[in-house]
Every structure is written in structure tokens, then in C-alpha cells.
GROMACS .gro file of C-alpha atoms in nm:
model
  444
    1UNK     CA    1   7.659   6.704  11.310
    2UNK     CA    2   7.829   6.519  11.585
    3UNK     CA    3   8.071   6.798  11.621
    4UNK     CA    4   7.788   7.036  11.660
    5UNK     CA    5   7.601   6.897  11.876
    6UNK     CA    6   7.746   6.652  12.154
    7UNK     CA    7   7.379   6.546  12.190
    8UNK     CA    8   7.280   6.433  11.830
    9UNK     CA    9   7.208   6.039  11.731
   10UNK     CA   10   7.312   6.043  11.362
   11UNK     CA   11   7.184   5.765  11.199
   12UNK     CA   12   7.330   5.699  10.852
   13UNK     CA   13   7.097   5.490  10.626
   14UNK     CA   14   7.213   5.337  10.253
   15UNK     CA   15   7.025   5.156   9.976
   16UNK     CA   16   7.319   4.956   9.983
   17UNK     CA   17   7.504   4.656  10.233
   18UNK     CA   18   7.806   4.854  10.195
   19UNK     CA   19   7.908   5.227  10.281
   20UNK     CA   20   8.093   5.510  10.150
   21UNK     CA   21   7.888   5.577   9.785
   22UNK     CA   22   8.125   5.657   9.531
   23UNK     CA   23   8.389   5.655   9.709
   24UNK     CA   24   8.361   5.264   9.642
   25UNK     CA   25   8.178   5.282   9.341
   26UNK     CA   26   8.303   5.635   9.146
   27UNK     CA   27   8.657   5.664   9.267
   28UNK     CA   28   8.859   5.438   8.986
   29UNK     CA   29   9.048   5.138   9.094
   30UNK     CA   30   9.375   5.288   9.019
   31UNK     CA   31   9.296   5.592   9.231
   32UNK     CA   32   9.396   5.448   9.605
   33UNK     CA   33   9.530   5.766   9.714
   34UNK     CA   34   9.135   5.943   9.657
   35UNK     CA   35   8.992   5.628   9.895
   36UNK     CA   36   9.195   5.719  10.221
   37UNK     CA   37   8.890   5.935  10.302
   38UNK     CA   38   8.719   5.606  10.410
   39UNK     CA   39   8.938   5.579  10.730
   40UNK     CA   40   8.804   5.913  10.826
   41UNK     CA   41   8.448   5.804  10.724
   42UNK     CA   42   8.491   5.500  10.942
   43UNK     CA   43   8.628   5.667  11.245
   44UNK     CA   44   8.270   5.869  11.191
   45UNK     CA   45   8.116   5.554  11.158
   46UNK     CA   46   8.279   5.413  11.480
   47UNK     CA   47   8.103   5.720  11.704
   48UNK     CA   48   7.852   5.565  11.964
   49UNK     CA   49   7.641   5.819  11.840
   50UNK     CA   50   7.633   5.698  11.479
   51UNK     CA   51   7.473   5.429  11.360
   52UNK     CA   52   7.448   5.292  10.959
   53UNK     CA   53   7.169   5.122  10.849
   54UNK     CA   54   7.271   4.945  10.533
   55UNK     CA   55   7.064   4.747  10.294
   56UNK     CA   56   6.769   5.020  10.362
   57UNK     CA   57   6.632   5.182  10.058
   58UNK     CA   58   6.443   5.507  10.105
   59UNK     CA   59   6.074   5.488   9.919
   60UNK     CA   60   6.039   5.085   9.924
   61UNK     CA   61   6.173   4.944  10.258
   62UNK     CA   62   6.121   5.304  10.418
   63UNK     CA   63   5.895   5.630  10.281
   64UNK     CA   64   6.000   5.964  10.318
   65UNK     CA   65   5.735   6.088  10.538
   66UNK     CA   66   5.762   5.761  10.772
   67UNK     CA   67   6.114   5.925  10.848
   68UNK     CA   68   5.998   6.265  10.895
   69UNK     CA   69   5.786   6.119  11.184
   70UNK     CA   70   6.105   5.884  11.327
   71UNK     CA   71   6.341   6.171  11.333
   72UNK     CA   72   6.363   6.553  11.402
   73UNK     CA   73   6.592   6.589  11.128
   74UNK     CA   74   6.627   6.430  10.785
   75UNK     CA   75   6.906   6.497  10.592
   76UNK     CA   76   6.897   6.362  10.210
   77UNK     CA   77   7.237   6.304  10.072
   78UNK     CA   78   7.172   6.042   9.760
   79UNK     CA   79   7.335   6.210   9.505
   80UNK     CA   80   7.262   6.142   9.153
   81UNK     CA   81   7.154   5.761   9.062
   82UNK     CA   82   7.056   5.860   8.730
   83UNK     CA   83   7.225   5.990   8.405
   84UNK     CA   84   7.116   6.278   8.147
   85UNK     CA   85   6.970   6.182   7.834
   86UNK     CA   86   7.039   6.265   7.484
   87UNK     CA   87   6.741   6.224   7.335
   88UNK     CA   88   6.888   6.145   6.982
   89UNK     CA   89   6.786   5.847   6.782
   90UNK     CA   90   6.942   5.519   6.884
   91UNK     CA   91   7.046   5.558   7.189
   92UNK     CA   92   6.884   5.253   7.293
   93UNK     CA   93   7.123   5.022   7.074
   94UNK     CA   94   7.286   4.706   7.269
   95UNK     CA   95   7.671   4.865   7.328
   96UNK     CA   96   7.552   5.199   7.398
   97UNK     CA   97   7.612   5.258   7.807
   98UNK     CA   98   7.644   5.568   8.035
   99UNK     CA   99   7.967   5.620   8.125
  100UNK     CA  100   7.806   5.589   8.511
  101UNK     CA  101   7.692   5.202   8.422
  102UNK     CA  102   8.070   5.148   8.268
  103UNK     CA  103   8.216   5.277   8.632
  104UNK     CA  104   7.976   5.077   8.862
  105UNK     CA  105   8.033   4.782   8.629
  106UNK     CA  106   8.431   4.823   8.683
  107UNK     CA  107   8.415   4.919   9.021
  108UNK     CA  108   8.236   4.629   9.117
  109UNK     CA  109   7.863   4.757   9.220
  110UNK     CA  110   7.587   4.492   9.274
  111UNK     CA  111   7.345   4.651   9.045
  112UNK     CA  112   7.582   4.648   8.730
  113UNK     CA  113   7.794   4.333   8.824
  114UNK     CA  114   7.598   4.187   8.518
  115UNK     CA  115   7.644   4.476   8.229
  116UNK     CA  116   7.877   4.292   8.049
  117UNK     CA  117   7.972   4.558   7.787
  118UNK     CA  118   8.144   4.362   7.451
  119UNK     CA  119   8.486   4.467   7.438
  120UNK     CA  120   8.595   4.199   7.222
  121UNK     CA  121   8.370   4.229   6.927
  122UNK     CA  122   8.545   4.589   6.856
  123UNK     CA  123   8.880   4.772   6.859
  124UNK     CA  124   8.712   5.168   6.860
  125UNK     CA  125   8.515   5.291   7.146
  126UNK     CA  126   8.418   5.654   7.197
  127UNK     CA  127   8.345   5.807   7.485
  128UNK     CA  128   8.077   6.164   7.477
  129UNK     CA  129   8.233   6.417   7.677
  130UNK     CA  130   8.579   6.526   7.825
  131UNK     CA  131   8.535   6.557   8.178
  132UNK     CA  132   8.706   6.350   8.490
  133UNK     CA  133   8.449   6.085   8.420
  134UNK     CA  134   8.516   6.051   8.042
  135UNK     CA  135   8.908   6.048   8.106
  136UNK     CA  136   8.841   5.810   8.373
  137UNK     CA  137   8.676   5.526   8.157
  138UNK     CA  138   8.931   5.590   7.836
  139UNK     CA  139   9.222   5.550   8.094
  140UNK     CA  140   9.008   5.191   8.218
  141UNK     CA  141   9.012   5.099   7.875
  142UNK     CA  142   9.388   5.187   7.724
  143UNK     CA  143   9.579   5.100   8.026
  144UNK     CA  144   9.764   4.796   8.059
  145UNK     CA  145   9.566   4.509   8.227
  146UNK     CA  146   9.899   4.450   8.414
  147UNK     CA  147   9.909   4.754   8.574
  148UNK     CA  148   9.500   4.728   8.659
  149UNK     CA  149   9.491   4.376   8.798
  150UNK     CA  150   9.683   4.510   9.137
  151UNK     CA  151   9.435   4.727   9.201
  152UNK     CA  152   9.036   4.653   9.346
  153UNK     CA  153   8.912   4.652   9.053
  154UNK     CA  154   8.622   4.368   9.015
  155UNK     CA  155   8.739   4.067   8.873
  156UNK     CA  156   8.477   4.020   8.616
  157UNK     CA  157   8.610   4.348   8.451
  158UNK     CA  158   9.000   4.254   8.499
  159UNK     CA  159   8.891   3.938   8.292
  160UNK     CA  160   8.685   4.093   8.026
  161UNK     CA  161   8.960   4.418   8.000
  162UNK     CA  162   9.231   4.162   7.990
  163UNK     CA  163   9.036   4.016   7.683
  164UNK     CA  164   8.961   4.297   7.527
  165UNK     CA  165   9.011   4.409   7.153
  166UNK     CA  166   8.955   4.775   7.210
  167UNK     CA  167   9.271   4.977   7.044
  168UNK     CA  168   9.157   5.316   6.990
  169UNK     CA  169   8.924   5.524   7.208
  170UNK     CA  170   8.802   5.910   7.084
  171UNK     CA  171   8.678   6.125   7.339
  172UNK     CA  172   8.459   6.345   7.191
  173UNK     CA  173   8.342   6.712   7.290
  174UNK     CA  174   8.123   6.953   7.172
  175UNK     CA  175   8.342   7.244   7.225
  176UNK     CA  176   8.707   7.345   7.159
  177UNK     CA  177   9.010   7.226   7.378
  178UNK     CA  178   8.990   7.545   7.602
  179UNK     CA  179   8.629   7.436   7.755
  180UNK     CA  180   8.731   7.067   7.808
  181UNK     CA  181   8.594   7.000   8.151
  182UNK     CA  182   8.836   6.822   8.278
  183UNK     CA  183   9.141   6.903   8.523
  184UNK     CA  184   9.519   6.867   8.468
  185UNK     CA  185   9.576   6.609   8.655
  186UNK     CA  186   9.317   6.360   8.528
  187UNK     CA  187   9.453   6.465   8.170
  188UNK     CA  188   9.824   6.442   8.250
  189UNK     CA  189   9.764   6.060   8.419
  190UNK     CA  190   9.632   5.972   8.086
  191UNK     CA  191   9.851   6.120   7.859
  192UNK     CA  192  10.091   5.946   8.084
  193UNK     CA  193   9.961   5.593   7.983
  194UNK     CA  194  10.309   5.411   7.871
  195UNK     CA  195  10.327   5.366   7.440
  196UNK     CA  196  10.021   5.568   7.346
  197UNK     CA  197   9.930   5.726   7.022
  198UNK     CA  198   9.787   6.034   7.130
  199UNK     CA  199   9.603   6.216   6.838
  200UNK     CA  200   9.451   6.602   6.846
  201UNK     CA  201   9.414   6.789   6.525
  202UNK     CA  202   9.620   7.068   6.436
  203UNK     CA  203   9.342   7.284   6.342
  204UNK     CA  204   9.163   7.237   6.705
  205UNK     CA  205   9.372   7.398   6.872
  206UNK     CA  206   9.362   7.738   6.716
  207UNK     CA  207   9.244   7.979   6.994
  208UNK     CA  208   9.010   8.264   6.932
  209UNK     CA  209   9.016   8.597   7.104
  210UNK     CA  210   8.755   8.452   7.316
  211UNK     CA  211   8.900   8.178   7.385
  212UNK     CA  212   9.203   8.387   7.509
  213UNK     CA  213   8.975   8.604   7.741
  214UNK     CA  214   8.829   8.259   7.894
  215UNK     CA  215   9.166   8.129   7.951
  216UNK     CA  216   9.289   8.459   8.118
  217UNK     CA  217   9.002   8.407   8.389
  218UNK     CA  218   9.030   8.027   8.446
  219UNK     CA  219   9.349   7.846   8.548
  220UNK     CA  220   9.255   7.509   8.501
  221UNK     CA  221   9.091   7.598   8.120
  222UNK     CA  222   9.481   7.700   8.047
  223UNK     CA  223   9.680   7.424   8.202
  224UNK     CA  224   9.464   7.174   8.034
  225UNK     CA  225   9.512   7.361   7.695
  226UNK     CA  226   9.834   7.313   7.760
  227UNK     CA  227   9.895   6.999   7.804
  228UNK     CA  228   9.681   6.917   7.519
  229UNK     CA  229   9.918   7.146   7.322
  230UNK     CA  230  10.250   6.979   7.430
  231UNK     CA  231  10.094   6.619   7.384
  232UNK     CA  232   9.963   6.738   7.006
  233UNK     CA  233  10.337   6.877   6.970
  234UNK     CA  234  10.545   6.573   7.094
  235UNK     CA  235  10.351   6.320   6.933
  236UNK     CA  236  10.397   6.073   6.637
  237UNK     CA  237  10.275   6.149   6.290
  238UNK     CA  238  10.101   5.825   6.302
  239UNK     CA  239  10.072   5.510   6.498
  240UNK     CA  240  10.303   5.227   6.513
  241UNK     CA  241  10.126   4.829   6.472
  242UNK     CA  242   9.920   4.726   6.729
  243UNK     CA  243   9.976   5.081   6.952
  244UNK     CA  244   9.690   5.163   7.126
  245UNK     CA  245   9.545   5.513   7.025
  246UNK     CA  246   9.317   5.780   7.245
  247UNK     CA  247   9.177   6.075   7.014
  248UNK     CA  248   9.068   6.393   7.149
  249UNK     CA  249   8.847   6.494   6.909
  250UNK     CA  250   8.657   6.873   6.915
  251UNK     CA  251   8.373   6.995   6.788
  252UNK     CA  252   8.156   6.753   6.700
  253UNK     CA  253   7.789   6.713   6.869
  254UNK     CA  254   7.616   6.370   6.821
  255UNK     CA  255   7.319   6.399   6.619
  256UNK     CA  256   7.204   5.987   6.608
  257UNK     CA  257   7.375   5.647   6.701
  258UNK     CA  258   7.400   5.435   6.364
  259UNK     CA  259   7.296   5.042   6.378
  260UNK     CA  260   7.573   4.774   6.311
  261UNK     CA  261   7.533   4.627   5.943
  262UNK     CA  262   7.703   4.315   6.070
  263UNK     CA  263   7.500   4.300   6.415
  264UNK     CA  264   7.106   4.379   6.419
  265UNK     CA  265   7.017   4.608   6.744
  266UNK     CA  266   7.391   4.700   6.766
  267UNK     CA  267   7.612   4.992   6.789
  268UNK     CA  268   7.803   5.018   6.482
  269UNK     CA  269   7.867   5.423   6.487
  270UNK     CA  270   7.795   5.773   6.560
  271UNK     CA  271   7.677   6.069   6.325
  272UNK     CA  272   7.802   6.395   6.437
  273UNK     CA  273   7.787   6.767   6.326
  274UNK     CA  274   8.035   6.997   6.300
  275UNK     CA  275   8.011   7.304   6.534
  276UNK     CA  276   8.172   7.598   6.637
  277UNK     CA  277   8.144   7.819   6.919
  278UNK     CA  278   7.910   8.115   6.942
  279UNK     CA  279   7.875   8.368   7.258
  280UNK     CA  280   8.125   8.559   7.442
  281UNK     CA  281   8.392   8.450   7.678
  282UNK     CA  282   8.336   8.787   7.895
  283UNK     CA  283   8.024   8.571   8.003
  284UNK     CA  284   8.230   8.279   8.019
  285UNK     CA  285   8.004   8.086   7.780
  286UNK     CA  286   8.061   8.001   7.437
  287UNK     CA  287   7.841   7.747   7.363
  288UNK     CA  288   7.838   7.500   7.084
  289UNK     CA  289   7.615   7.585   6.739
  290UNK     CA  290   7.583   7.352   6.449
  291UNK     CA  291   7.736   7.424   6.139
  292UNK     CA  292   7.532   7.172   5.901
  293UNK     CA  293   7.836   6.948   5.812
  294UNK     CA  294   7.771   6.606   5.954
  295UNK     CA  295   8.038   6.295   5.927
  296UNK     CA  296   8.020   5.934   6.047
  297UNK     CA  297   8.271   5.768   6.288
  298UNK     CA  298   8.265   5.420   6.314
  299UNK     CA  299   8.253   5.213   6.671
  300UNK     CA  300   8.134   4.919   6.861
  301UNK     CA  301   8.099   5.052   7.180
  302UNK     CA  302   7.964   5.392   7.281
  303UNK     CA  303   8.010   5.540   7.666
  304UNK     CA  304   7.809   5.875   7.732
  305UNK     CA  305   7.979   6.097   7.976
  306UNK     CA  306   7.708   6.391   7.979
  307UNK     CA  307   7.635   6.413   8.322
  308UNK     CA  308   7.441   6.228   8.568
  309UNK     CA  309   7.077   6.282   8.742
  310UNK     CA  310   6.903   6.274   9.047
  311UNK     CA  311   6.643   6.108   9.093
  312UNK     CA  312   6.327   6.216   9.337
  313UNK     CA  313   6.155   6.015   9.587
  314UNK     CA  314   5.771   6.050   9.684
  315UNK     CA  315   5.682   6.359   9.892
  316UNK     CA  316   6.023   6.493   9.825
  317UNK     CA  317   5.991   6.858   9.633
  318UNK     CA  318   6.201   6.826   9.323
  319UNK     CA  319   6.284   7.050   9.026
  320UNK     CA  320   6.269   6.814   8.728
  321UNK     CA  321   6.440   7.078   8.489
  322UNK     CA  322   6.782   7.113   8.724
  323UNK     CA  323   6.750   6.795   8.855
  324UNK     CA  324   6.763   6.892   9.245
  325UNK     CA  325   6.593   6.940   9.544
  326UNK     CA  326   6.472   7.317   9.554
  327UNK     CA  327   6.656   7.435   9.847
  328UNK     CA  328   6.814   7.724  10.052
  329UNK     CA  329   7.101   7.635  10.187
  330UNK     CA  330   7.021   7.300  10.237
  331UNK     CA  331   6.692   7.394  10.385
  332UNK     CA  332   6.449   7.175  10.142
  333UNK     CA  333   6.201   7.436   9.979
  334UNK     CA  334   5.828   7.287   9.962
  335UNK     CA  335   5.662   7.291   9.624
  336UNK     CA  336   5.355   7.523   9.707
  337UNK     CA  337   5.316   7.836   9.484
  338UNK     CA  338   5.521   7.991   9.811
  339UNK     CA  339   5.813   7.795   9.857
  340UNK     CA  340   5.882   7.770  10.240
  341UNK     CA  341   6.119   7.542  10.432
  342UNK     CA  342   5.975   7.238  10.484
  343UNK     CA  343   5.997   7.139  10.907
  344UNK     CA  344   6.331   6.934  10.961
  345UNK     CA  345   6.415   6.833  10.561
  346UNK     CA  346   6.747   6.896  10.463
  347UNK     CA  347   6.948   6.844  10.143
  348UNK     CA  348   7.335   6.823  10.055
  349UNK     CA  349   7.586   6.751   9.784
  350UNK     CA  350   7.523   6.669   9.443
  351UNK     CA  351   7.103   6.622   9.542
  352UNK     CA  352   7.134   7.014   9.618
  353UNK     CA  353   7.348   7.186   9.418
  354UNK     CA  354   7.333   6.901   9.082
  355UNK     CA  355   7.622   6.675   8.967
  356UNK     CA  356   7.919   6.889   9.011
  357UNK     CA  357   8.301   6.886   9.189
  358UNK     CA  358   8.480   6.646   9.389
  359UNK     CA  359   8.501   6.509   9.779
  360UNK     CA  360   8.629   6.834   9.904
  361UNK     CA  361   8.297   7.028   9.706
  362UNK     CA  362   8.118   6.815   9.950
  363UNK     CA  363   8.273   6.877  10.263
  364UNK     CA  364   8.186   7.247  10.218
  365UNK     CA  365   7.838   7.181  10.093
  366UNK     CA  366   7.774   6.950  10.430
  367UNK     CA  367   7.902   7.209  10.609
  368UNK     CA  368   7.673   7.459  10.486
  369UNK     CA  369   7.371   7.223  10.549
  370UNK     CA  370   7.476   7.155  10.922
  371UNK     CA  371   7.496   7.545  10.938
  372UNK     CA  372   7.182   7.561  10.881
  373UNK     CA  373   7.035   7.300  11.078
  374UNK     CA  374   7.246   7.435  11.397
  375UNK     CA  375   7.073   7.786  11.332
  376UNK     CA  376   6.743   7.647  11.298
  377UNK     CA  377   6.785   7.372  11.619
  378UNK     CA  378   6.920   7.714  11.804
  379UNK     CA  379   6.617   7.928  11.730
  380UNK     CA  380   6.353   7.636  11.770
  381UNK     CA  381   6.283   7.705  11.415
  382UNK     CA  382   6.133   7.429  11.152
  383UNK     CA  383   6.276   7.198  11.336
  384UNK     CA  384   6.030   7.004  11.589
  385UNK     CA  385   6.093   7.015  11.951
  386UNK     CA  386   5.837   6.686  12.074
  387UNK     CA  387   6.009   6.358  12.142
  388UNK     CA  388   6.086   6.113  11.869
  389UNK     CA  389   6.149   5.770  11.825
  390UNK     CA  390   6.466   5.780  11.596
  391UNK     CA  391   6.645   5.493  11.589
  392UNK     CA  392   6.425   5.270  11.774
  393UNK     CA  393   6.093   5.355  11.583
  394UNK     CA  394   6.286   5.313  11.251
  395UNK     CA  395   6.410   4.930  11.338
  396UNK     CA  396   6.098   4.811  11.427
  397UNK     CA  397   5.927   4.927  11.151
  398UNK     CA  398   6.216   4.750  10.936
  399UNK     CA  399   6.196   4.452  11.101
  400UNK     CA  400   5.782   4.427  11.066
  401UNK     CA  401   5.850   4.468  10.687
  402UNK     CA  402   6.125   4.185  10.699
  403UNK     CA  403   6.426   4.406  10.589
  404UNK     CA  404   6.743   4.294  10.665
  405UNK     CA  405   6.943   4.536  10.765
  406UNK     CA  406   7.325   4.559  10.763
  407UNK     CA  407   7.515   4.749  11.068
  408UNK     CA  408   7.819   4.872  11.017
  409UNK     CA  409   7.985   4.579  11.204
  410UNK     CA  410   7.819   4.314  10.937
  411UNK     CA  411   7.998   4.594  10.668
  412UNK     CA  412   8.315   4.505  10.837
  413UNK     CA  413   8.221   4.146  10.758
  414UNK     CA  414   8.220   4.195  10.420
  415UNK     CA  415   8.525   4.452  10.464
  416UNK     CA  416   8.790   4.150  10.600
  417UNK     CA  417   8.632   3.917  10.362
  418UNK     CA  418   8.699   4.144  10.056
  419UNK     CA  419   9.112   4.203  10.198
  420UNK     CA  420   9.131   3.846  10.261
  421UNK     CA  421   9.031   3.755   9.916
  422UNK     CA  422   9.249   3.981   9.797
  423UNK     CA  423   9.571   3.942   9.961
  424UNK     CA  424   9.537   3.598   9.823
  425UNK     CA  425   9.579   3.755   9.456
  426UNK     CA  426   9.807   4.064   9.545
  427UNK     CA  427   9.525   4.299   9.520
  428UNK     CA  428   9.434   4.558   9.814
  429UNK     CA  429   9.089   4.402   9.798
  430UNK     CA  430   8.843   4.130   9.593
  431UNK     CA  431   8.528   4.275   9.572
  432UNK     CA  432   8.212   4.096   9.657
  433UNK     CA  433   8.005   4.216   9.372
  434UNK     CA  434   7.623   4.068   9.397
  435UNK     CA  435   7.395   4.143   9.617
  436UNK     CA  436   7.359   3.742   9.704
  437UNK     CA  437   7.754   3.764   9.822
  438UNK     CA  438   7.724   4.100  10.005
  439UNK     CA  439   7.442   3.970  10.202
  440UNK     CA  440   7.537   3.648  10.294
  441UNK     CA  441   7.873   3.741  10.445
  442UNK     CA  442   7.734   4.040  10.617
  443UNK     CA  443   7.510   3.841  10.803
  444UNK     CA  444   7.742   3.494  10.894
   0.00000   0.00000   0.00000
């Protein structure tokens, strides 16, 4: 936006005292290189044109429709807060978590500081679903604590991992090896993890004719086969003592979460069902049918990687069934039985097009958004032409409400006390991780 238009105030405006979204609370710990994008955010973030507004949360210390009448345009940019169900009995047991709670607990954000998930009390975990998430909490949990505590991961999850009794992890998917959803290089960092038992049946990796067809058409589907291949090929028959183990295990849907005999309320396994794969791959989508045949697997932790959800916000049009803002291209659709653009409401990334893909994903999707908010600014469409307060009506309506609010200058507060804390301990960072902390620094 500031490229586009050398006259636009962008004001940036976060829930949270600290910037940068997942970047800071997705990207894992031992994934530095994936973080660099923050100088770049920061350089943004430097503009005298931009402006963030941290510590603001849209629909309690701000509505919607207040910021329709502060600014000509709104962009909404929250991404997905939430996580997808599955509906099945027992999924409220204590030691069942989304995989989403599991990140923001390791990565050190202030609403999870607290999750405590028991590690100690088990040594088998599973984790539901084989995407970049999935792999990304199995790899938390196998690899060495050594190798972890020199990254920014938050201390109360260094302690609790280095304590940990959890020995074998199975991530679980509903389909075969050749939908796995996640990419080659997430797989080959874990299959890289030094003295593990990696275990994938024989049998699952049979291909069908479809299966063929779908890996002719999708790269990634047949380097990750691959490498599942080798690593079934190359490894041991069986573990040695005290190894840790990671399972791939296919075709298997979770049907209900079994209570603990030993702990009331608790996890103590999953009931699946066999499946196998109906549809055609010239669609691309064989999906997973049950075949009847159900088995146990025992466990004492449970991490669901099926996806996460947006949530919507009053007077913001929302499709409850996809999960997103109604939009086209970016242009927020309103919910009348003739879905127009709504005046100066704009969507983009994972709040527009659901859950899906990585940084760069984004950086096309914004760009698609500011496309359209250039065209419409150009031919005085949608977009309101009277004079607005912006920035100035928006701070003293904050301030009449008692917010605190956290500039980006009290961020870099937080920022030097974070590396300071950390170069004492030979970590990049120490992460302030309750909202008490974040605040009080910010605002010394």
C-alpha cells in the first residue's frame, strides 16, 4: 500500500503487544532462516507513514464499524485464531490439544504460556494429520533438547521437553502416503532427526493406478512418496533400547478418543477405522471411506493437526461453512441475498482464501487485495472520498476506553529485552511470554 500510493497512512493494528503473527508464534524455533522476513516487516514498520497499534483487539477495545468510520480503507488480515473440530466423542479429554495450542505454547504466545501439556506421564503421543504443522510438532517432540535449547524457543517448554518421557510419536493420516500434505523439505528435516526409529508399513506404500496418475500431476505428492519410500527401505527391523521412534501410520480415521483407566478425564487412546481410498485421481481426489475394521492405539497425549479456523467479528460477512470472509478479490462481499462489495472492506490471506500455504502464498494474496483497492481508489469506486479521521480519531477513542496501546517503539522495548535475556543463555532470544511481562516492559 505504501508503494502504491506515496499518499497512504497505513496503520497496522494487532490484538497483540508484539508484531509479526506467526511469524513469532507459527514459525518453529528451530526454523531461524523462515524469521528473516521480520527485518523486512520492520523496515515496513519503520515508514513515517506506518504506524502499529499493538495491544488493540478488534470487536472489544475497537468494533468493526467504529473503524469503517476512522478510515477510508479497512483491510482485515487476522488469519485463522481458531481450529477445526472433529466432532467425535472425547475430544474434550485433559491431554487432548490442537496442534495450534501445542505451537503457541512452544513458541512462547501469551495466551497459551499456561497449557502445560503432560509430557511426562507418557512415552506415545500421536499427532492427527501429516501436514507442515503435524511434522512440525513430532520434530518439537523427538528432537534432542540439546539441539532445541539454542534456539527461541520459550523456556517453560525447553524445561518441560527436556523432562519429557515421550519416546514414540505416530502421525496419523487418513489417506495413503501419496496424499500426505506435507512438503519434502519439512519431511526430509525430520527424517533427518539424529538415531531415529522411523517406522512405515510395508503394505502402505503400495501405489494404485490412481495413485500413479496423482503423482504424475503433482511434484511434491512424488518427492514426498519418495522419501517415505527410501526412509521405509533404509530403516531398522525394529528399534534399539531407549531409541526414540516416529510412525507414519496410513489409513486410519479417528472415530472416538478413549478415557485413561489409570487417570479419570484423561487421554488414554484413540479408536480408529480402517479406510481406503475411493474416487479418481483424474479429479485429483481420492478421498478416504471406511472400511468397518476399527483398532485401538494406545497414548497419553493427543495433538490434532486438521486445520485451523477463522473466526468472524460483528458486522463482518462471514461464510461459516468455508470459514472465510465472502470476498472477490479481496473486495469483502456483504451478506444480503445480492452480495455486493461492501464500501472500503477488504480481506487477505488465510481470512480470504482459508488456512492454506506459506509466507510467499501471502505476499501474492496481499498483492491481489492492494490491486484491488488501487482500482477502486482510481475509479472513486466503494471507496469513500470525504475526510477521515484515521489515526487521530482511532487514538482518542482508545484512550477514552483506557486501552493501552503499544507503538512499535514500546515493541522494540520488549524486542532488546527478549535478545538481552537471551544472549545471557546463548539463545538468539528469551521470550517474554505473559501478557503481565509484555506489557510492563513495553511501557518502562
Amino acid at each position: 500500500m505504501l508503494k502504491a500510493h506515496e499518499g497512504a497512512e497505513v496503520d497496522i493494528i494487532d490484538r497483540l503487544p508484539t508484531p509479526f503473527g506467526l511469524v513469532r508464534s507459527g514459525v518453529a524455533p528451530d526454523h531461524p532462516e523462515t524469521k528473516i522476513v521480520i527485518n523486512q516487516f520492520s523496515r515496513v514498520a519503520h515508514n513515517e507513514r506506518c504506524s502499529f497499534f499493538g495491544n488493540v483487539s478488534l470487536g472489544s477495545s475497537i468494533s468493526l464499524s467504529e473503524l469503517r468510520q476512522f478510515y477510508h480503507v479497512v483491510v482485515l488480515a487476522y488469519g485463522a485464531e481458531s481450529d477445526r473440530a472433529l466432532g467425535i466423542p472425547g475430544e474434550d479429554l485433559n491431554g487432548v490439544h490442537s496442534a495450534r495450542e501445542f505451537v503457541w505454547w512452544y513458541n512462547g504466545h501469551p495466551d497459551f504460556s499456561n497449557l502445560a501439556p503432560d509430557l511426562k506421564s507418557t512415552d506415545t503421543a500421536i499427532v492427527l494429520g501429516q501436514g507442515n504443522v503435524a511434522l512440525d510438532v513430532a520434530r518439537i517432540l523427538l528432537k534432542p533438547p540439546t539441539e532445541l535449547a539454542i534456539t527461541d524457543i520459550a523456556s517453560h517448554a525447553l524445561a518441560a521437553l527436556k523432562e519429557s518421557s515421550i519416546r514414540k510419536v505416530y502421525l496419523v493420516g487418513r489417506r495413503g502416503p501419496v496424499q500426505a500434505a506435507c512438503t519434502a523439505k519439512e519431511l526430509r528435516e525430520i527424517l533427518a532427526i539424529k538415531d531415529l526409529y522411523v517406522n512405515i508399513k510395508e503394505t502402505d506404500l503400495l501405489k494404485t493406478s490412481a495413485d500413479e496418475e496423482e503423482m504424475k500431476t503433482n511434484r511434491i505428492r512424488r518427492r514426498v512418496f519418495e522419501l517415505l519410500s527410501k526412509a521405509s527401505s533404509s530403516s531398522a527391523s525394529r528399534p534399539s533400547p531407549g531409541q526414540r521412534e516416529l510412525h507414519f501410520t496410513f489409513f486410519q480415521k479417528p472415530e472416538k478418543f478413549l478415557e485413561s483407566n489409570d487417570q479419570s478425564g484423561h487421554i488414554g487412546g484413540v479408536n480408529f477405522e480402517k479406510t481406503i481410498l475411493k474416487g479418481s485421481a483424474s479429479s485429483g481426489n481420492q478421498i478416504a471411506a471406511g472400511t468397518g475394521e476399527y483398532e485401538d492405539l494406545e497414548c497419553g497425549l493427543v495433538l490434532k493437526s486438521i486445520g485451523y479456523k477463522s473466526v468472524p467479528v460483528d458486522g463482518l460477512p462471514f461464510d461459516h461453512s468455508k470459514g472465510v470472509v465472502p470476498n472477490i478479490r479481496g473486495r469483502v462481499l456483504s451478506s444480503s441475498r445480492f452480495a455486493q462489495p461492501e464500501g472500503g472492506l477488504y480481506v487477505c490471506g488465510w481470512l480470504k482464501r482459508g488456512p492454506t500455504g506459506i509466507i510467499g502464498t501471502n505476499l501474492y494474496d496481499a498483492e491481489e487485495t492492494v490491486a484491488s483497492i488501487s482500482d477502486d481508489i482510481e475509479k472513486r469506486e466503494r471507496i469513500s472520498t470525504s475526510t477521515k479521521q484515521g489515526r487521530e480519531g482511532l487514538l482518542q477513542l482508545l484512550e477514552s476506553r483506557k486501552i493501552q496501546v503499544i507503538t512499535f517503539s514500546d515493541w522494540e522495548k520488549i524486542d532488546s529485552e527478549e535478545k538481552r535475556r537471551g544472549s545471557l543463555i546463548r539463545k538468539p532470544r528469551e521470550k517474554l511470554t505473559t501478557w503481565k511481562d509484555l506489557l510492563e516492559v513495553a511501557t518502562r
